[in-house]
Short mmCIF file of C-alpha atoms and ligand atoms in Angstrom, two decimals:
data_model
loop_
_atom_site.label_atom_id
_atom_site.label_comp_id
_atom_site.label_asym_id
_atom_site.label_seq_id
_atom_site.Cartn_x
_atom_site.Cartn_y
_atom_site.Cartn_z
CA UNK J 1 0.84 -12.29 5.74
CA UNK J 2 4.50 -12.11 6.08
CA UNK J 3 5.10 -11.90 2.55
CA UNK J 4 2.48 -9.66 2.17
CA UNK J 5 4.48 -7.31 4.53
CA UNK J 6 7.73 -8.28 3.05
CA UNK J 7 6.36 -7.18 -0.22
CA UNK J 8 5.07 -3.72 0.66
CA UNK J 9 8.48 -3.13 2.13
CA UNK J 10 10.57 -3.71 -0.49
CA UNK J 11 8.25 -1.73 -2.83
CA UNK J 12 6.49 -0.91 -5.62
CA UNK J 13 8.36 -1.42 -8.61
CA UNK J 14 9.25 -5.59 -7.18
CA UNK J 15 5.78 -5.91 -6.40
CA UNK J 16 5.49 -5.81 -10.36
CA UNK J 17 8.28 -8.02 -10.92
CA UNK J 18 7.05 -10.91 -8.64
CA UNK J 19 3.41 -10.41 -8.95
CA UNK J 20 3.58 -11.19 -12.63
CA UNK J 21 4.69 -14.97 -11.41
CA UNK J 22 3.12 -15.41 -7.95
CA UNK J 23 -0.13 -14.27 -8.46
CA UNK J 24 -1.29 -17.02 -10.77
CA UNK J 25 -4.79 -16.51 -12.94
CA UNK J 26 -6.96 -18.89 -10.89
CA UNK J 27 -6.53 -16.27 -8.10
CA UNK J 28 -8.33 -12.91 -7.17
CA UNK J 29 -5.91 -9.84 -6.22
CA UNK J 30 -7.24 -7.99 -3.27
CA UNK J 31 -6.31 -4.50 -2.14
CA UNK J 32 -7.96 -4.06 1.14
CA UNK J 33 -7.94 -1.18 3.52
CA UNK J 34 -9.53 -3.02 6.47
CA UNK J 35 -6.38 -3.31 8.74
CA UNK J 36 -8.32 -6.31 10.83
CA UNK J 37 -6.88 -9.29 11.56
CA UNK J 38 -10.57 -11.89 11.10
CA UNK J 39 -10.53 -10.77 7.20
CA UNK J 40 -7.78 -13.96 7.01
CA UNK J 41 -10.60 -16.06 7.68
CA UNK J 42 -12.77 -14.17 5.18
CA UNK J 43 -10.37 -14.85 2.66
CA UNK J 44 -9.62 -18.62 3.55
CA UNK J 45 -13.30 -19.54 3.39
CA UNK J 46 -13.34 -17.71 0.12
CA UNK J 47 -10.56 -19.99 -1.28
CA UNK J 48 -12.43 -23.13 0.47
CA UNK J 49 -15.58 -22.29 -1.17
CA UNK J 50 -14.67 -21.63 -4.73
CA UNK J 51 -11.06 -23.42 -5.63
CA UNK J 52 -9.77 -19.39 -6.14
CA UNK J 53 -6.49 -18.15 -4.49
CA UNK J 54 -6.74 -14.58 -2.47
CA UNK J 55 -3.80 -12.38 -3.03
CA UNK J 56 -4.09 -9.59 -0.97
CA UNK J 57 -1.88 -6.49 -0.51
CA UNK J 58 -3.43 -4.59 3.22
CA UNK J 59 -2.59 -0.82 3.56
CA UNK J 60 -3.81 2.37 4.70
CA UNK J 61 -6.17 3.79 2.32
CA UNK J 62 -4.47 6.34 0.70
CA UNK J 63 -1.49 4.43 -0.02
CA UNK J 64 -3.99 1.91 -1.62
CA UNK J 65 -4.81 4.52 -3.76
CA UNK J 66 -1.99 6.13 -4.24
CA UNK J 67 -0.67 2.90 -5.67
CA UNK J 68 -3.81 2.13 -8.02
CA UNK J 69 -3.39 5.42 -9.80
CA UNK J 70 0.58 4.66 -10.36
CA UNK J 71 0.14 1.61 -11.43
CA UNK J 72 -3.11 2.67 -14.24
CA UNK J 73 -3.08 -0.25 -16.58
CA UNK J 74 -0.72 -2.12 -15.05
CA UNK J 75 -2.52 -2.80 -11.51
CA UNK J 76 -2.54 -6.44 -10.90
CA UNK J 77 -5.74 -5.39 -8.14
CA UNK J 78 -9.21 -6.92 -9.45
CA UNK J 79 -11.15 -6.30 -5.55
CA UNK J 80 -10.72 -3.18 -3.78
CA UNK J 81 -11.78 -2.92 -0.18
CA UNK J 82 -12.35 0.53 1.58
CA UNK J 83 -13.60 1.31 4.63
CA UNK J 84 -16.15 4.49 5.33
CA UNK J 85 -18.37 6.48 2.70
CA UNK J 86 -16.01 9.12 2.27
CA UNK J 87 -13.11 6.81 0.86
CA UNK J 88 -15.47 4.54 -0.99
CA UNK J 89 -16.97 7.92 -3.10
CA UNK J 90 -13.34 9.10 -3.18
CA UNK J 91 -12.03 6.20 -5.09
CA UNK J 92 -15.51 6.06 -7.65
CA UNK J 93 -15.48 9.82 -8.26
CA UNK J 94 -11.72 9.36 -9.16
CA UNK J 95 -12.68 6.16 -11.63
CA UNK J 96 -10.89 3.69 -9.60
CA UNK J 97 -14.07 1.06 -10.09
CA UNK J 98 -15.08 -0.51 -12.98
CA UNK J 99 -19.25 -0.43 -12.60
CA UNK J 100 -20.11 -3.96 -11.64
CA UNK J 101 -24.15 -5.62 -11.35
CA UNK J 102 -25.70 -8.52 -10.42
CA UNK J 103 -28.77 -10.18 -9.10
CA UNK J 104 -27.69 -11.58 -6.28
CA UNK J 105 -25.97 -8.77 -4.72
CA UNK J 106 -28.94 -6.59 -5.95
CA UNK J 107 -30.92 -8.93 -4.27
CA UNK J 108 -28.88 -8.82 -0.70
CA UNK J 109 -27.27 -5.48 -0.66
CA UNK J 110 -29.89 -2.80 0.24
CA UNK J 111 -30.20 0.15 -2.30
CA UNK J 112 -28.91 2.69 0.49
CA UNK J 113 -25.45 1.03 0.85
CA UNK J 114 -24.76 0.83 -2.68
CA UNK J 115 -23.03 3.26 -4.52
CA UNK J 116 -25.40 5.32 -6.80
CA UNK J 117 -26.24 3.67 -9.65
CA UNK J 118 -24.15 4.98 -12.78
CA UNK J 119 -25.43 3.11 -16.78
CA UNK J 120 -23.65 -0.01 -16.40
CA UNK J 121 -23.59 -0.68 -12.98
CA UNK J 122 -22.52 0.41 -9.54
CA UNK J 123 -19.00 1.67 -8.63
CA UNK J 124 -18.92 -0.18 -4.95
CA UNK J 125 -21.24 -2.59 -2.69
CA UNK J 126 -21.91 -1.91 1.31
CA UNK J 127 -20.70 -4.70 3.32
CA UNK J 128 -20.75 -4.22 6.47
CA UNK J 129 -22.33 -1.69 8.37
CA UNK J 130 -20.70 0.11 12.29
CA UNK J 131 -22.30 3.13 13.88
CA UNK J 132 -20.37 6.19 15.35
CA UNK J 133 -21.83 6.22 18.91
CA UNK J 134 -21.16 8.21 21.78
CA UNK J 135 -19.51 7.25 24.78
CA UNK J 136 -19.69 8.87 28.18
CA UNK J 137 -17.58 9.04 31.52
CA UNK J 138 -20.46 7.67 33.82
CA UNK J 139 -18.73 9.53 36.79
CA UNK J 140 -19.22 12.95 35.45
CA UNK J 141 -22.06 12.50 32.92
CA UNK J 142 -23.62 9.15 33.98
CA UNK J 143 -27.32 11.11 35.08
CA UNK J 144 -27.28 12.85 32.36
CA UNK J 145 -25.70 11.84 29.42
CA UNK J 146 -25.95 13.72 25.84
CA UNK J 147 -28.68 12.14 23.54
CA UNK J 148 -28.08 13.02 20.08
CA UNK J 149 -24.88 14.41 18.13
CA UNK J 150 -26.30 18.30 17.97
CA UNK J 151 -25.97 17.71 22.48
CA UNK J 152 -22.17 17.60 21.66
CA UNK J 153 -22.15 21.57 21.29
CA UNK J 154 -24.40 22.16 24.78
CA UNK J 155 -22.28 24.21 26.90
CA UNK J 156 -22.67 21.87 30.25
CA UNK J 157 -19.88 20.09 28.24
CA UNK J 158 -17.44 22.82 28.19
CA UNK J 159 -14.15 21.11 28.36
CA UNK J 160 -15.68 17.33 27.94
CA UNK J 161 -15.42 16.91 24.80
CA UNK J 162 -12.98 14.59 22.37
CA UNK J 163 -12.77 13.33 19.11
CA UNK J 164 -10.18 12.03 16.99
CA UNK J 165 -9.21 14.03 14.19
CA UNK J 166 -12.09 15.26 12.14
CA UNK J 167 -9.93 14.88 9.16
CA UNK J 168 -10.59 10.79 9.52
CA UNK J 169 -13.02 9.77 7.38
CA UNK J 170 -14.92 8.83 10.04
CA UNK J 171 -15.15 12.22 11.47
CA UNK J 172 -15.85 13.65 8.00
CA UNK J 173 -18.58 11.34 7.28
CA UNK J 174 -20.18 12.03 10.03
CA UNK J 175 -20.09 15.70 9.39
CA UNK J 176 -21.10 15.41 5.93
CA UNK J 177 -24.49 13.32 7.69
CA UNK J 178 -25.15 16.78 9.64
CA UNK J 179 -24.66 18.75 6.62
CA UNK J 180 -27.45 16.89 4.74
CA UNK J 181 -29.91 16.86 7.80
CA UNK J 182 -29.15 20.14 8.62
CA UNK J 183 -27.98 22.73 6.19
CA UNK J 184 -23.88 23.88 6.09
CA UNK J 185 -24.63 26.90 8.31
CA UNK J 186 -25.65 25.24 10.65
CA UNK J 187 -23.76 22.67 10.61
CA UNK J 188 -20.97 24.66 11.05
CA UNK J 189 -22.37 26.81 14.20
CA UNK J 190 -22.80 23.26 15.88
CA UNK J 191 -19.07 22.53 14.67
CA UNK J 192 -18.04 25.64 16.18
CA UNK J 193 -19.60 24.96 19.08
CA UNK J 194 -18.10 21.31 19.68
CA UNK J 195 -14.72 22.31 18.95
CA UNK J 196 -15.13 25.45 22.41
CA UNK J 197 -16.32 22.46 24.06
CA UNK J 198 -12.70 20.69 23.16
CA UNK J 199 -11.05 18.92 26.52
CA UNK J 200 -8.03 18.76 24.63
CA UNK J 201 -6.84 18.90 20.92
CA UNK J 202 -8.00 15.70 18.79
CA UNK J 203 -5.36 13.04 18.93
CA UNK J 204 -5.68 9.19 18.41
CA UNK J 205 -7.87 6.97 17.19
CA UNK J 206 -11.60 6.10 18.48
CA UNK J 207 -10.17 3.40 21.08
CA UNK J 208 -7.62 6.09 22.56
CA UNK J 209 -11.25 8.42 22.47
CA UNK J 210 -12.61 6.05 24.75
CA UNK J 211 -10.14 5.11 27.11
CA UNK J 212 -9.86 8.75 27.75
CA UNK J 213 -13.27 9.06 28.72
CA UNK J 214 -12.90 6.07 31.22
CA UNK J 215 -10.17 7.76 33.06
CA UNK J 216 -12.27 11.22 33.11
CA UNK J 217 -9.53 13.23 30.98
CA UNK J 218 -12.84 13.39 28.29
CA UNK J 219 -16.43 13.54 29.22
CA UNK J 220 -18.15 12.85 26.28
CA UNK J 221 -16.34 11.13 22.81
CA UNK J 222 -17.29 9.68 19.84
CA UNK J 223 -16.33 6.11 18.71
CA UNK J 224 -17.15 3.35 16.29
CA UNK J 225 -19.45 0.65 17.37
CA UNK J 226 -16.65 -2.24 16.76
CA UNK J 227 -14.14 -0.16 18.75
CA UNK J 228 -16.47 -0.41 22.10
CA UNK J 229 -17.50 -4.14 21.26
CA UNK J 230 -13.83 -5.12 21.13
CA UNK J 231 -13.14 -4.21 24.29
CA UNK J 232 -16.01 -5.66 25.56
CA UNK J 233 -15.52 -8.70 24.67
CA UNK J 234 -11.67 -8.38 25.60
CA UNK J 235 -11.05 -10.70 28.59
CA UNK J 236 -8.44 -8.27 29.66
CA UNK J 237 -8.94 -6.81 32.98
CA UNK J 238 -7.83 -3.04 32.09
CA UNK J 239 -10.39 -3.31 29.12
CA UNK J 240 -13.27 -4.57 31.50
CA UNK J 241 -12.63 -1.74 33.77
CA UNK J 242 -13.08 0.85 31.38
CA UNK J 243 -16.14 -0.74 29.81
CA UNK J 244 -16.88 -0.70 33.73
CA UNK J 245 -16.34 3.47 33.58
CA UNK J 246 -18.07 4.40 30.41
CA UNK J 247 -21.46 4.59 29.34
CA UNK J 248 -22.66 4.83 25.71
CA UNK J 249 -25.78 5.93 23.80
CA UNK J 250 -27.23 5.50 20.66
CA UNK J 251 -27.11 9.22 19.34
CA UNK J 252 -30.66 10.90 17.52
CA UNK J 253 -32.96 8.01 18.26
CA UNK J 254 -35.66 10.75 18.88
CA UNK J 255 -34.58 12.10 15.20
CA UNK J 256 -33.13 11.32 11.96
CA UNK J 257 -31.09 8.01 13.59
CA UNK J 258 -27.69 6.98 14.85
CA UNK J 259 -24.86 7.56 11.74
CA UNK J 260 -24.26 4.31 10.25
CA UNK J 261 -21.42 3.83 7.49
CA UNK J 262 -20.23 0.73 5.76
CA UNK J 263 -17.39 -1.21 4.95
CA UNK J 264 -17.73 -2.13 1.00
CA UNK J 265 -16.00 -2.94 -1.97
CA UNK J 266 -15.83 -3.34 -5.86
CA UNK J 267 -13.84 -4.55 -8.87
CA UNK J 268 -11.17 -2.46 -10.44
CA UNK J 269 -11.39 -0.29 -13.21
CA UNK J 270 -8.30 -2.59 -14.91
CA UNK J 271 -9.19 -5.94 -13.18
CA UNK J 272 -7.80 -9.00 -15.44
CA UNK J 273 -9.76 -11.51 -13.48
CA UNK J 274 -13.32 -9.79 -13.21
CA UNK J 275 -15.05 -13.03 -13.12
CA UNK J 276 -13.06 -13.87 -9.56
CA UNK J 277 -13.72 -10.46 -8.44
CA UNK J 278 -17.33 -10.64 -9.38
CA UNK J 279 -17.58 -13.98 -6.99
CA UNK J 280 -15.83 -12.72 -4.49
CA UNK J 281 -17.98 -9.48 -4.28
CA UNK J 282 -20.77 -12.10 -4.37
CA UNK J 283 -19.20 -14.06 -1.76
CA UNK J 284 -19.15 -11.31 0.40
CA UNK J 285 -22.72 -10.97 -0.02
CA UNK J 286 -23.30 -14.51 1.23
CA UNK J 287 -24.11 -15.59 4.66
CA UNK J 288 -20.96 -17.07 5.53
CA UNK J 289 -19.26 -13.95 5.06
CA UNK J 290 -21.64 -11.80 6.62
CA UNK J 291 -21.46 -13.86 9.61
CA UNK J 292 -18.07 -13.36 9.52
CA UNK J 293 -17.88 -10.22 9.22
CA UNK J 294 -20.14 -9.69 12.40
CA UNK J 295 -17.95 -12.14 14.30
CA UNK J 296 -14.53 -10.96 13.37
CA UNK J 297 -15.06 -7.44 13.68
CA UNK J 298 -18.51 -6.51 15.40
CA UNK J 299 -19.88 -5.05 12.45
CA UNK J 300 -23.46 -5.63 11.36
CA UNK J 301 -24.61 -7.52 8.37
CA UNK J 302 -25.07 -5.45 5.15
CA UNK J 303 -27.53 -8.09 4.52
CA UNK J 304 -30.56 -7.73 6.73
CA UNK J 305 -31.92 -11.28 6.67
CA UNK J 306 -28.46 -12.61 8.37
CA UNK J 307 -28.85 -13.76 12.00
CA UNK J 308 -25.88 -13.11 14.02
CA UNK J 309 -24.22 -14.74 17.19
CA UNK J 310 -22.15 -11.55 18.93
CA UNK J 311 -23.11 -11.36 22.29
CA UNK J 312 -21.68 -7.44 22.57
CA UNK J 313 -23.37 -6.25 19.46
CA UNK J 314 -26.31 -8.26 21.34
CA UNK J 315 -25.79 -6.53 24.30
CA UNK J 316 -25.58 -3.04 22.26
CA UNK J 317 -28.30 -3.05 19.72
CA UNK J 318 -31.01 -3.05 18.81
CA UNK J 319 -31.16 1.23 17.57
CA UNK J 320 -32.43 3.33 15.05
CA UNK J 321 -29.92 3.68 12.15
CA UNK J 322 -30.06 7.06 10.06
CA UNK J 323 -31.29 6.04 6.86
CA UNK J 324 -29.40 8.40 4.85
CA UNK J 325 -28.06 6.64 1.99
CA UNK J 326 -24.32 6.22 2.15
CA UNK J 327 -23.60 7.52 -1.38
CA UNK J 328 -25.06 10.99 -0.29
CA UNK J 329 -22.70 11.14 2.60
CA UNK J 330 -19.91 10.15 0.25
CA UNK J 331 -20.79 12.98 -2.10
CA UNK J 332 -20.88 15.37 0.85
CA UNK J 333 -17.26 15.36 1.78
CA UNK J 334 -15.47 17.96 0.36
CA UNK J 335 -18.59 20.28 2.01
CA UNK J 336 -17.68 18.33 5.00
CA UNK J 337 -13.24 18.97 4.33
CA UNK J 338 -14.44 22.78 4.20
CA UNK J 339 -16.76 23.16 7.29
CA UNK J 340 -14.12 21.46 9.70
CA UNK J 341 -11.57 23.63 8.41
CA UNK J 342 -13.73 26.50 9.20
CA UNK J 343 -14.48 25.35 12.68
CA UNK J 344 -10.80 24.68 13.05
CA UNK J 345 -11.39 21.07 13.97
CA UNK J 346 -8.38 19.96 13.19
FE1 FE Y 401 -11.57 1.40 12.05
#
């Protein structure tokens, strides 16, 4: 991990120079944009498993792809790793994937967390699945909470509301979700509406959304699923007491489903080793890794048949996920980019 860091800091162009010797051929070259510590022990049971070596360079997504389009031809990446719909369909309507197939992960990976299917394969797999929930101060809206994400623009919370920017990906995804249930206009009344509702101008990330709304500075915010489970299963005591202060509900359970996006990944367009990124991808896919994945980082299994062990996302579930396929969110964001603009949720 240190070299890993080491390396992004001295750059680019070195990167190049070493990675031609380090990163030997039995070895698969990850660029991940999941920026959670547990994927180390994704990556070592990986290595245990099948004899191959896991390179990895970690960064925010658009300096992941920033880089792959630089370096074209060149890339020494054969896995890339993106969080959310909207990045995932960025990267495959830009060509970054090369299509990949295969039975097994046809067999595990349900068709609505795939990426739609193009002649020779798909561009990206759904690994993981979280759900953007919202979370409540139980002080001021504990008898009656909102239910569903179209309650966000009610007027009774006038100065309540938060949300991290809705230029995040997982604002925008979100968004785009509305704009496919219910038509751009609106959509962007209900936008509108949310952003008069505004308790202060979107800053932070979903954590700093709900820590806010355990203090009372927000009402009503919107968070990630593996945001709230980490701090309830955080044995500090200032995380305890504002799990103690919050409430949360699974939004639209009376209608089209809670949001639900993925984590997922694919091989790249100018992989050398495909064959290591094809059993990694398939790795992924496997029950170690899902279990892992639900472990590490409170996310659900992609793969439905997976029992998991996580006594918050125990504690959370069970809920009605939207059953929107993630590809059709992806392909919604620019709609999405334009509406929030319009609202002037910035
Ligand atoms: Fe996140």
């Amino acid at each position: 991990m240190i070299r890993i860091k080491f390396l992004l800091l001295i750059g680019f162009t070195t990167l190049m120079a070493i990675g031609t010797s380090a990163w030997s051929a039995n070895a698969v070259n990850i660029y991940s944009a999941r920026h959670y510590q547990s994927d180390d022990k994704l990556y070592a049971a990986f290595t245990k498993n099948t004899g191959i070596q896991v390179n990895r360079i970690e960064a925010a997504d658009e300096a992941l792809l920033e880089r792959l389009r630089s370096e074209g031809n060149n890339s020494p990446a054969d896995v890339l790793i993106l969080v959310d719909a909207a990045r995932l369909s960025r990267a495959a309507s830009e060509g970054l994937f090369a299509p990949s197939d295969s039975d097994i992960l046809r067999q595990r990976i349900p068709e609505r967390m795939r990426s739609s299917k193009e002649s020779q394969g798909y561009a990206w797999w759904g690994f993981s699945t979280r759900a953007r929930i919202i979370v409540f101060n139980k002080q001021r809206f504990g008898d009656k909470p909102p239910s569903s994400y179209a309650s966000l623009a009610d007027a009774r919370f006038k100065a309540a509301i938060c949300t991290r920017s809705a230029a995040h990906p997982y604002m925008l995804s979100l968004i785009a979700s509305q704009i496919e249930h219910r038509g751009e206009s609106a959509t962007l009344n209900w936008a509108k509406a949310v952003v008069a509702n505004f308790a202060r101008p979107p800053r932070g990330g979903d954590t700093d959304q709900i820590r806010a709304s355990a203090t009372g500075e927000c009402g009503v915010s919107l968070t990630n699923t593996y945001y709230l489970a980490r701090l309830m299963r955080s044995a500090k005591a200032e995380d305890q007491d504002v799990v103690r202060k919050i409430g949360f509900i699974w939004p639209d359970q009376d209608g089209h489903g809670t949001h639900v996006n993925v984590t997922g990944g694919g091989i790249v367009k100018h992989a050398k080793n495909r064959e290591s990124a094809m059993r990694f991808l398939e790795f992924m896919a496997g029950d170690e890794a899902q279990q892992m994945l639900a472990d590490g980082n409170n996310e659900w299994p992609a793969v439905s048949s997976v029992k998991i062990n996580n006594p918050a996302l125990d504690a959370m579930g069970p809920f009605k996920a939207d059953k929107l396929p993630i590809a059709t969110i992806g392909a919604k964001q620019s709609a999405a980019v334009r509406l929030v603009d319009q609202a002037g949720w910035r």
